[in-house]
Short mmCIF file of C-alpha atoms in Angstrom, two decimals:
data_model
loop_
_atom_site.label_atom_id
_atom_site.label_comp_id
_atom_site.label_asym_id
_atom_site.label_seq_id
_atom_site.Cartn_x
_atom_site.Cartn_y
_atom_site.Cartn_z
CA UNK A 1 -70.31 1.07 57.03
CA UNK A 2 -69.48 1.77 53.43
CA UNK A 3 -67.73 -0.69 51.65
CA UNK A 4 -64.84 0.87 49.67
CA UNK A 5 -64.48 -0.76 45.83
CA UNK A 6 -62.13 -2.94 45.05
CA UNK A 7 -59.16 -2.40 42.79
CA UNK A 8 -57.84 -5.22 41.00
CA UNK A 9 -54.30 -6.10 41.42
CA UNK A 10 -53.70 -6.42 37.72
CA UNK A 11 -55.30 -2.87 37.30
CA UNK A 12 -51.86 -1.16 37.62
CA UNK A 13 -51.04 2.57 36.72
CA UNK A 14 -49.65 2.59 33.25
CA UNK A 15 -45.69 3.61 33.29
CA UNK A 16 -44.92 6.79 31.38
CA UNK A 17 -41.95 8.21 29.38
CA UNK A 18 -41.57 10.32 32.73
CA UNK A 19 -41.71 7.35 35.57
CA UNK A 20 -38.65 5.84 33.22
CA UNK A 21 -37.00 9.32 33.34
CA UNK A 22 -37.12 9.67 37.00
CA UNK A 23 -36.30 5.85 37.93
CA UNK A 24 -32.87 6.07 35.51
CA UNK A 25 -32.07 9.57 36.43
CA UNK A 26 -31.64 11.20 33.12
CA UNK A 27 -33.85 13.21 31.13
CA UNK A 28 -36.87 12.13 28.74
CA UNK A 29 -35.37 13.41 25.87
CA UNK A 30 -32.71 10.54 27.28
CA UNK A 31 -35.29 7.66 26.95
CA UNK A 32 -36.98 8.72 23.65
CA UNK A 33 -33.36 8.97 22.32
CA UNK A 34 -32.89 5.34 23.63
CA UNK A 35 -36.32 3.88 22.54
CA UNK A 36 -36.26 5.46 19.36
CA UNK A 37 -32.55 4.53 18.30
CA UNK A 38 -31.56 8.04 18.00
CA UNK A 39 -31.48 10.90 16.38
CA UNK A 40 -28.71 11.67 19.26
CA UNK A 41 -26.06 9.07 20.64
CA UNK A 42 -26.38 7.53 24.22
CA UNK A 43 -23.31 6.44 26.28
CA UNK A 44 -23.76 2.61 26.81
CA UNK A 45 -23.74 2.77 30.74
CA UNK A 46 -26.60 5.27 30.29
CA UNK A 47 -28.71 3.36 28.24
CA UNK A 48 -28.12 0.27 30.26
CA UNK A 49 -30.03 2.44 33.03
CA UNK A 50 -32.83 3.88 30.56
CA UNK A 51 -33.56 0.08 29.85
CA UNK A 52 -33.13 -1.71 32.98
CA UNK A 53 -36.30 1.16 34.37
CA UNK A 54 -38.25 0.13 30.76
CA UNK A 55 -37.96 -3.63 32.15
CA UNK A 56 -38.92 -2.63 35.82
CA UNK A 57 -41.71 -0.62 34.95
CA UNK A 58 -43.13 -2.56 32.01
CA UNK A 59 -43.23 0.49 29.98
CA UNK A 60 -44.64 -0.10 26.56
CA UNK A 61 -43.87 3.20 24.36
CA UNK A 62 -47.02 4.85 22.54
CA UNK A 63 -46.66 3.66 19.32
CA UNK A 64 -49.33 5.41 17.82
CA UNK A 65 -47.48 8.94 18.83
CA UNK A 66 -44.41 7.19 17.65
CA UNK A 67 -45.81 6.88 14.26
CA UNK A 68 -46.99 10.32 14.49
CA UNK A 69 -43.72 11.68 15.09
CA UNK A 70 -42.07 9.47 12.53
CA UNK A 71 -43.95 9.88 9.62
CA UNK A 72 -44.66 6.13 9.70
CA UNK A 73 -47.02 3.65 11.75
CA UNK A 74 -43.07 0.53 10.87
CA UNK A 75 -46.40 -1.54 9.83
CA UNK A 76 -47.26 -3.36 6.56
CA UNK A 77 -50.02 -4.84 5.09
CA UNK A 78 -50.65 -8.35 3.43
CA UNK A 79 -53.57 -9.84 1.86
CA UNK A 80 -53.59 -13.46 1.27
CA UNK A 81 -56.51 -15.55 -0.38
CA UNK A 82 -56.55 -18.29 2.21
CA UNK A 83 -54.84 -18.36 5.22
CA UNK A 84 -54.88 -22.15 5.76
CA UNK A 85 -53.03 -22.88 2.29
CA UNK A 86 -49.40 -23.51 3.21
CA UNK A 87 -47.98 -22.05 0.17
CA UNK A 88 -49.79 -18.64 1.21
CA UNK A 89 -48.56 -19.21 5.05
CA UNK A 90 -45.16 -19.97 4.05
CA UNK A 91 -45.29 -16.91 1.61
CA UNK A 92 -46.98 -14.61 4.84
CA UNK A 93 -44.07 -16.11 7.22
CA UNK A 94 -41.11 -15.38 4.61
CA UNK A 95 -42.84 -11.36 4.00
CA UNK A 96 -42.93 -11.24 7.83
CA UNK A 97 -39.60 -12.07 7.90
CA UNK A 98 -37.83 -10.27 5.72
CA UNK A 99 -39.70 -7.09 6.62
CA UNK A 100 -38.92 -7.57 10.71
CA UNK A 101 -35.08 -7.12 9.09
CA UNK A 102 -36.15 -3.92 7.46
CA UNK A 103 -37.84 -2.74 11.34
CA UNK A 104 -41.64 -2.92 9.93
CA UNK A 105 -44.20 -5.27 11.66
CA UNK A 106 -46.39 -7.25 9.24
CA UNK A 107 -50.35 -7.27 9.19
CA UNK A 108 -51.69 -9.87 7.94
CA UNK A 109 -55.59 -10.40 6.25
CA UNK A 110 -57.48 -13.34 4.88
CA UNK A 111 -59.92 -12.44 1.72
CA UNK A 112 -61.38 -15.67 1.95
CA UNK A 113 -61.57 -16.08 -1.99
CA UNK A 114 -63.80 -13.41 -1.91
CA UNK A 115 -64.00 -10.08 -4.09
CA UNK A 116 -66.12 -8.27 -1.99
CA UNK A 117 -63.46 -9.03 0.98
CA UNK A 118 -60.87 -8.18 -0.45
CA UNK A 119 -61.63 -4.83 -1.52
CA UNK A 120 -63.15 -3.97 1.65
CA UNK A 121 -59.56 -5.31 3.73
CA UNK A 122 -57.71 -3.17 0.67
CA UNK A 123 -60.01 -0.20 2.26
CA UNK A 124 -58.97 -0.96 5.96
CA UNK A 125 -55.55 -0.74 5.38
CA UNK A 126 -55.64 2.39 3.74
CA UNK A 127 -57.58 3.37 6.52
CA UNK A 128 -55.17 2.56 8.89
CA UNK A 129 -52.08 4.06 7.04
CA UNK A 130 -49.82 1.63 6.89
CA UNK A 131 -46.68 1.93 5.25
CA UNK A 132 -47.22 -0.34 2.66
CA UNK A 133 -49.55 -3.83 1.10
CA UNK A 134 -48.52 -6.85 -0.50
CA UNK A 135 -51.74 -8.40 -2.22
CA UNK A 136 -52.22 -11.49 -3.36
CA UNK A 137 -55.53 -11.01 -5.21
CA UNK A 138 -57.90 -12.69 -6.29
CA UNK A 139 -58.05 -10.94 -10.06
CA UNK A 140 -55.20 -10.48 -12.12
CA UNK A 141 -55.67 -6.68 -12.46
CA UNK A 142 -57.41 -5.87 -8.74
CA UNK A 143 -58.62 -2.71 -7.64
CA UNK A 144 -56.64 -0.63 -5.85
CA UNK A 145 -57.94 2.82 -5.79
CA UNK A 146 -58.12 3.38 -1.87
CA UNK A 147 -54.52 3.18 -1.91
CA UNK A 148 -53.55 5.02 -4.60
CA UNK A 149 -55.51 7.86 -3.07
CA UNK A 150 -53.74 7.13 0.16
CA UNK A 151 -50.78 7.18 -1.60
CA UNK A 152 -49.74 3.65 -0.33
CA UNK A 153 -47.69 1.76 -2.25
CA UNK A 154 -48.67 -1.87 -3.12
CA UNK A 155 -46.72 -4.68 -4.12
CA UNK A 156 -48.71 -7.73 -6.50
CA UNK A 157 -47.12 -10.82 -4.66
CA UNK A 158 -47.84 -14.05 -6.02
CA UNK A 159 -48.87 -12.02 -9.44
CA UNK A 160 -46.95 -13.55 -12.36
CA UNK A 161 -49.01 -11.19 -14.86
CA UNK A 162 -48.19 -7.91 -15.74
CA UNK A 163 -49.16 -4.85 -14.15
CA UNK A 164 -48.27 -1.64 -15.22
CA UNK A 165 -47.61 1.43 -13.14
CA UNK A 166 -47.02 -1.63 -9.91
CA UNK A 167 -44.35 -3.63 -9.11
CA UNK A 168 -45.43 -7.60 -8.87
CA UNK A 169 -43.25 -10.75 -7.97
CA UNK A 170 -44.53 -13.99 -9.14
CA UNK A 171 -43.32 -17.38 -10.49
CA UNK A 172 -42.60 -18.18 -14.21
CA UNK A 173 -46.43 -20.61 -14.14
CA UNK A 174 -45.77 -21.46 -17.58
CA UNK A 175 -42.43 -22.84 -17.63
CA UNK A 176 -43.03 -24.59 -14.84
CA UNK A 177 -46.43 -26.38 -15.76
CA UNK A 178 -43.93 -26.89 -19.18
CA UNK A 179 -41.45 -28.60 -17.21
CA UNK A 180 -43.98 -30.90 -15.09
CA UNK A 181 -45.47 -32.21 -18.77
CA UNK A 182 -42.28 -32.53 -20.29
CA UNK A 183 -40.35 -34.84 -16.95
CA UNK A 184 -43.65 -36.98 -17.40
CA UNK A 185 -43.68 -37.58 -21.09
CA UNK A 186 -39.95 -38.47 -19.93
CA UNK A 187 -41.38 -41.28 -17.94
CA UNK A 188 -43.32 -42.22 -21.24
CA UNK A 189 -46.59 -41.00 -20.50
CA UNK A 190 -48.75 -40.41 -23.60
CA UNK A 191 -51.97 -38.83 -21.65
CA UNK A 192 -51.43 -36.29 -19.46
CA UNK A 193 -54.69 -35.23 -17.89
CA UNK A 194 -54.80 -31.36 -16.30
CA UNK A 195 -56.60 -30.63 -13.06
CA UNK A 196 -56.72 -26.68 -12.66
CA UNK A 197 -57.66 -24.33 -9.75
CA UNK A 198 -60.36 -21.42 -10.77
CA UNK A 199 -59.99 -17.76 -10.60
CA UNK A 200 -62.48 -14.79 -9.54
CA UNK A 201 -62.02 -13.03 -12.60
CA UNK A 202 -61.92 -16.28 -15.07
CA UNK A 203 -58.61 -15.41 -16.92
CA UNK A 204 -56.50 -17.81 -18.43
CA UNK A 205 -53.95 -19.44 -15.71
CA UNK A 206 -50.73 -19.96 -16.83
CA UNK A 207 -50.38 -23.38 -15.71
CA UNK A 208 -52.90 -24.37 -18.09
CA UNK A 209 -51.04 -22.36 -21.34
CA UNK A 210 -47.96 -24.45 -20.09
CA UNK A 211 -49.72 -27.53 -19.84
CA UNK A 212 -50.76 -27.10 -23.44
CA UNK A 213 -47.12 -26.22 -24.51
CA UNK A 214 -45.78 -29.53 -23.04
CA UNK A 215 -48.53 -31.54 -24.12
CA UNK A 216 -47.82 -30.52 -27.63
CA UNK A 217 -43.86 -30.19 -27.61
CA UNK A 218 -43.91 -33.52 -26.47
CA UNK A 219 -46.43 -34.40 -29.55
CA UNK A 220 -48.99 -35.96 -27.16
CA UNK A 221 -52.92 -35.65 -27.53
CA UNK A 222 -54.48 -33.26 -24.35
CA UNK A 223 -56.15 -35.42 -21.65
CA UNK A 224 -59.15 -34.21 -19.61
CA UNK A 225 -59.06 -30.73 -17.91
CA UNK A 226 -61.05 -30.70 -14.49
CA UNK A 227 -61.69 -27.15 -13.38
CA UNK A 228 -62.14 -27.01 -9.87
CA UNK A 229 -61.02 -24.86 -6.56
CA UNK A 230 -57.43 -25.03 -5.44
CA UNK A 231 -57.87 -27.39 -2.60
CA UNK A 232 -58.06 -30.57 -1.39
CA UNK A 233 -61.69 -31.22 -1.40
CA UNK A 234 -61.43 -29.41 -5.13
CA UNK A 235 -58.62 -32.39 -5.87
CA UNK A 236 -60.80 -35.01 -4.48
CA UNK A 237 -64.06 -34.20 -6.54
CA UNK A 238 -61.66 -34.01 -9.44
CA UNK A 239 -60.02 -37.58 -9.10
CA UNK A 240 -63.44 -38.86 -7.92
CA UNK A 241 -64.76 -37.66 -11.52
CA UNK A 242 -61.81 -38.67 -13.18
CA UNK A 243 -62.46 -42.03 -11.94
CA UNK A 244 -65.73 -42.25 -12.68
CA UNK A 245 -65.57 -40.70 -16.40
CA UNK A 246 -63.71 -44.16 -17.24
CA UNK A 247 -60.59 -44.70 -19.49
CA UNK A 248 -58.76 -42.17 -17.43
CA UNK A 249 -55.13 -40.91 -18.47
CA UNK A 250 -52.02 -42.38 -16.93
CA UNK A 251 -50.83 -39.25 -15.54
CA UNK A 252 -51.97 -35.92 -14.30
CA UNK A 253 -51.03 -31.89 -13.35
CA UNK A 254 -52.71 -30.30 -10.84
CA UNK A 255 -52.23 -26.66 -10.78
CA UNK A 256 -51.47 -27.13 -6.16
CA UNK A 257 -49.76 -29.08 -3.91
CA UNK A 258 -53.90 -29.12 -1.80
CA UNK A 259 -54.95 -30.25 -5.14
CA UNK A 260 -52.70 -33.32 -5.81
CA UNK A 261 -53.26 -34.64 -2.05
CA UNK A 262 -57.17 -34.74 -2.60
CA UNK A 263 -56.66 -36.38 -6.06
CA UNK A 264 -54.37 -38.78 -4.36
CA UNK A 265 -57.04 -39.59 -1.45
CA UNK A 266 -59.31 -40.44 -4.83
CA UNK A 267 -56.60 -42.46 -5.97
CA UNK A 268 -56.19 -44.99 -2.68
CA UNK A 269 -60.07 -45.10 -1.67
CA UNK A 270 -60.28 -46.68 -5.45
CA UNK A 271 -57.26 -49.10 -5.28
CA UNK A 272 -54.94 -47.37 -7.74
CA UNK A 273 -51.02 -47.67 -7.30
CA UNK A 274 -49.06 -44.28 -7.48
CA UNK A 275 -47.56 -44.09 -9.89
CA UNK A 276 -47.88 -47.76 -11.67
CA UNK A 277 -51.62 -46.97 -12.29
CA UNK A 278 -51.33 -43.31 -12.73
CA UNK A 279 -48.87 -40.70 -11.51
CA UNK A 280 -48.82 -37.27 -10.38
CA UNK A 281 -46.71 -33.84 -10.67
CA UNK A 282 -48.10 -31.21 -8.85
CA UNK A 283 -47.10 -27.38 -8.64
CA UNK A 284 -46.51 -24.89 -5.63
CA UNK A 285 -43.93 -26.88 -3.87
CA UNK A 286 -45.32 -27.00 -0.17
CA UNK A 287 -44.67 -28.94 2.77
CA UNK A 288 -47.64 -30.61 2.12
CA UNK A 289 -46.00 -32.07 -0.89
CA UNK A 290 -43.32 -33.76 1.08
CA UNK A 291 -45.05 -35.86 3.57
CA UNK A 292 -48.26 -37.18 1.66
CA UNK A 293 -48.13 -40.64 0.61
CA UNK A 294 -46.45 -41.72 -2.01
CA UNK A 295 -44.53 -38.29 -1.40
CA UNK A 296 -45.40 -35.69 -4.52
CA UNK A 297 -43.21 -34.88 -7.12
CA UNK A 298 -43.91 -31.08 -7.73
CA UNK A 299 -43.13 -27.87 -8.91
CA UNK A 300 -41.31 -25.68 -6.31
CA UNK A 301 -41.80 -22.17 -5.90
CA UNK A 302 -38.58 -19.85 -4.86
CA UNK A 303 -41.01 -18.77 -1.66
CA UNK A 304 -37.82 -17.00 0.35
CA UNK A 305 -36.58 -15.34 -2.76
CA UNK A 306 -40.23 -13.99 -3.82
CA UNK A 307 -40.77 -12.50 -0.61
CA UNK A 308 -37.34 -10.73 -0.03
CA UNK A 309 -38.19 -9.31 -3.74
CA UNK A 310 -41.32 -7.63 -2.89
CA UNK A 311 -40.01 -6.71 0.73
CA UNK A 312 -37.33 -4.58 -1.44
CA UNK A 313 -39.77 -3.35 -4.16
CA UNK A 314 -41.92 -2.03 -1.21
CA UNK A 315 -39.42 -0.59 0.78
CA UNK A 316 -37.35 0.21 -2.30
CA UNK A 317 -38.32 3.73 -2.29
CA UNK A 318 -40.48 3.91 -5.64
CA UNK A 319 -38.96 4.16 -8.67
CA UNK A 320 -39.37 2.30 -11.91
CA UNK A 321 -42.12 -0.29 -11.57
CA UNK A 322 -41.61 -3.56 -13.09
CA UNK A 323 -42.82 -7.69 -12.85
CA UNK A 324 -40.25 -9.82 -11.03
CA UNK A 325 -40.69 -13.12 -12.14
CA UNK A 326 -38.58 -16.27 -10.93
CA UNK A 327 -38.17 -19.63 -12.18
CA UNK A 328 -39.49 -22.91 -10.39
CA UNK A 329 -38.04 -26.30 -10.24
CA UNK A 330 -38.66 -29.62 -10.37
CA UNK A 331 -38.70 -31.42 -7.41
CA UNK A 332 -38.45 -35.39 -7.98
CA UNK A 333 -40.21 -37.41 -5.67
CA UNK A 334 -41.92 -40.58 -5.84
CA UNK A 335 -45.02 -40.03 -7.15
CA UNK A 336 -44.23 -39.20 -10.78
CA UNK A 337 -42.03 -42.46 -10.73
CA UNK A 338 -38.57 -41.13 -10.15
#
């Protein structure tokens, strides 16, 4: 006796444009018209039918023939440095959602902080056509030549630098690294040490120029600058050789939210009081920010507002390219001394 093979039970035919046709009764011209929101009106009762068979058939439409027939595969792109920062997640969450309201899906990538990564993920979305990147690169003038020979347009997010012949959206780094210095010279601070995140190509940050600008407007002589990554282990090796260096300032800027909570972990395991000993502004304004301990005084970014501005340069339908740039603000917590 031959034993006949066994079929899974999840191994179900796939439902078709046709099944949905025949189960509703109408054509499927009909269900196209009803999945694709047009180009020809459907009477209400009739696509009340069309979707009640979509639901009891599971049908999933074909998106890649969709795109085909649309022109466009309704997906973006986004490239984000690190994934596990919050300010990028909360930057990747706001793009997702102002893009759903525009009817595109949003891809997302992770470079790692690497070059090398993120011109090969620049190259896989090219590859895949999608309608669109927002990159938030690692340089301040990246490499985008895939897609401008895809002819994909690109959007610099996070990019406060200029970049002719793209649009970018960024933050105003300066004036807000200005205001940080300036509220703690307020709270009569006379050394103002500057802890500052690295870059791949090794360019001047912004923070830093602004740093300077408040240090000196405020007639104060610069305290130490610690260069390190912009994270929390980066903070913590930078309070640790704060600390150790001796004689160390009375307050500090760090250039993140990860930053400051490493350099206040230094802070504690040493004994210090925040802020009698020494305070602490940081920039970026994450959630992070708000429940450390003492909570952080820092330097918001307008996260919703930057990613409904590139969402719109993207989709905007090309034009004249130009650098958005929006103000932060300072957000008064405790650990400045407010």
């Amino acid at each position: 006796m031959v034993a006949m093979p066994h079929t899974p039970a999840s191994a179900k035919p796939t439902a078709t444009r046709k099944d949905v046709a025949r189960l509703a009764g109408v054509s499927t011209a009909v269900v196209s018209y009803v999945v694709n929101g047009g180009p020809k009106r459907v009477s209400p009762a009739t696509e009340a039918k069309v979707r009640n068979a979509i639901a009891a058939l599971g049908y999933r439409p074909n998106a890649a023939a969709r795109a085909l027939k649309l022109g466009s595969s309704e997906m973006l792109g986004m490239i984000v440095p690190d994934a596990t920062n919050p300010l990028f997640a909360s930057l990747a969450h706001a793009v997702e959602e102002a893009a759903a309201e525009r009817g595109y899906a949003l891809l997302i990538a992770n470079s790692n902080g690497s070059l090398a990564t993120e011109r090969r993920l620049v190259g896989n979305l090219a590859s895949r056509r999608v309608d669109g990147v927002f990159l938030c690169s690692n340089l301040f003038e990246p490499d985008l030549r895939d897609l401008d020979a895809a002819e994909i347009p690109a959007v610099l997010l996070n990019h406060s630098a200029e970049s002719p012949g793209y649009d970018s959206v960024g933050v105003d780094l300066r004036g807000g690294a200005r205001l940080a210095v300036s509220h703690l010279a307020e709270h009569g601070h006379r050394r103002i040490g500057l802890v500052i995140g690295t870059n791949a190509g090794g360019d001047l940050d912004g923070r830093e120029v602004g740093w300077r600008d408040g240090v000196e407007e405020a007639g104060l002589s610069a305290g130490p600058v610690m260069r390190v990554q912009f994270s929390r282990e980066g903070g913590y090796r930078a309070g640790k050789w704060l600390l150790n260096e001796g004689g160390w300032p009375t307050a500090v800027f760090a250039s993140s939210d990860l930053q400051a909570v490493g350099l206040l972990r230094a802070f504690h395991e040493a004994g210090l009081r925040i802020p009698e000993d020494i305070a602490v502004v940081s920039f970026d304004g994450s959630a992070e920010a708000e429940y450390s301990w003492p909570l952080l005084s820092t330097v918001a970014q307008p996260v919703d507002a930057m990613a409904r501005a590139a969402v719109d340069a993207l989709l905007g339908g090309g034009g004249h390219k130009r650098n958005r740039l929006f103000p932060a603000t300072l957000v008064r917590r405790a650990s400045c001394g407010c």
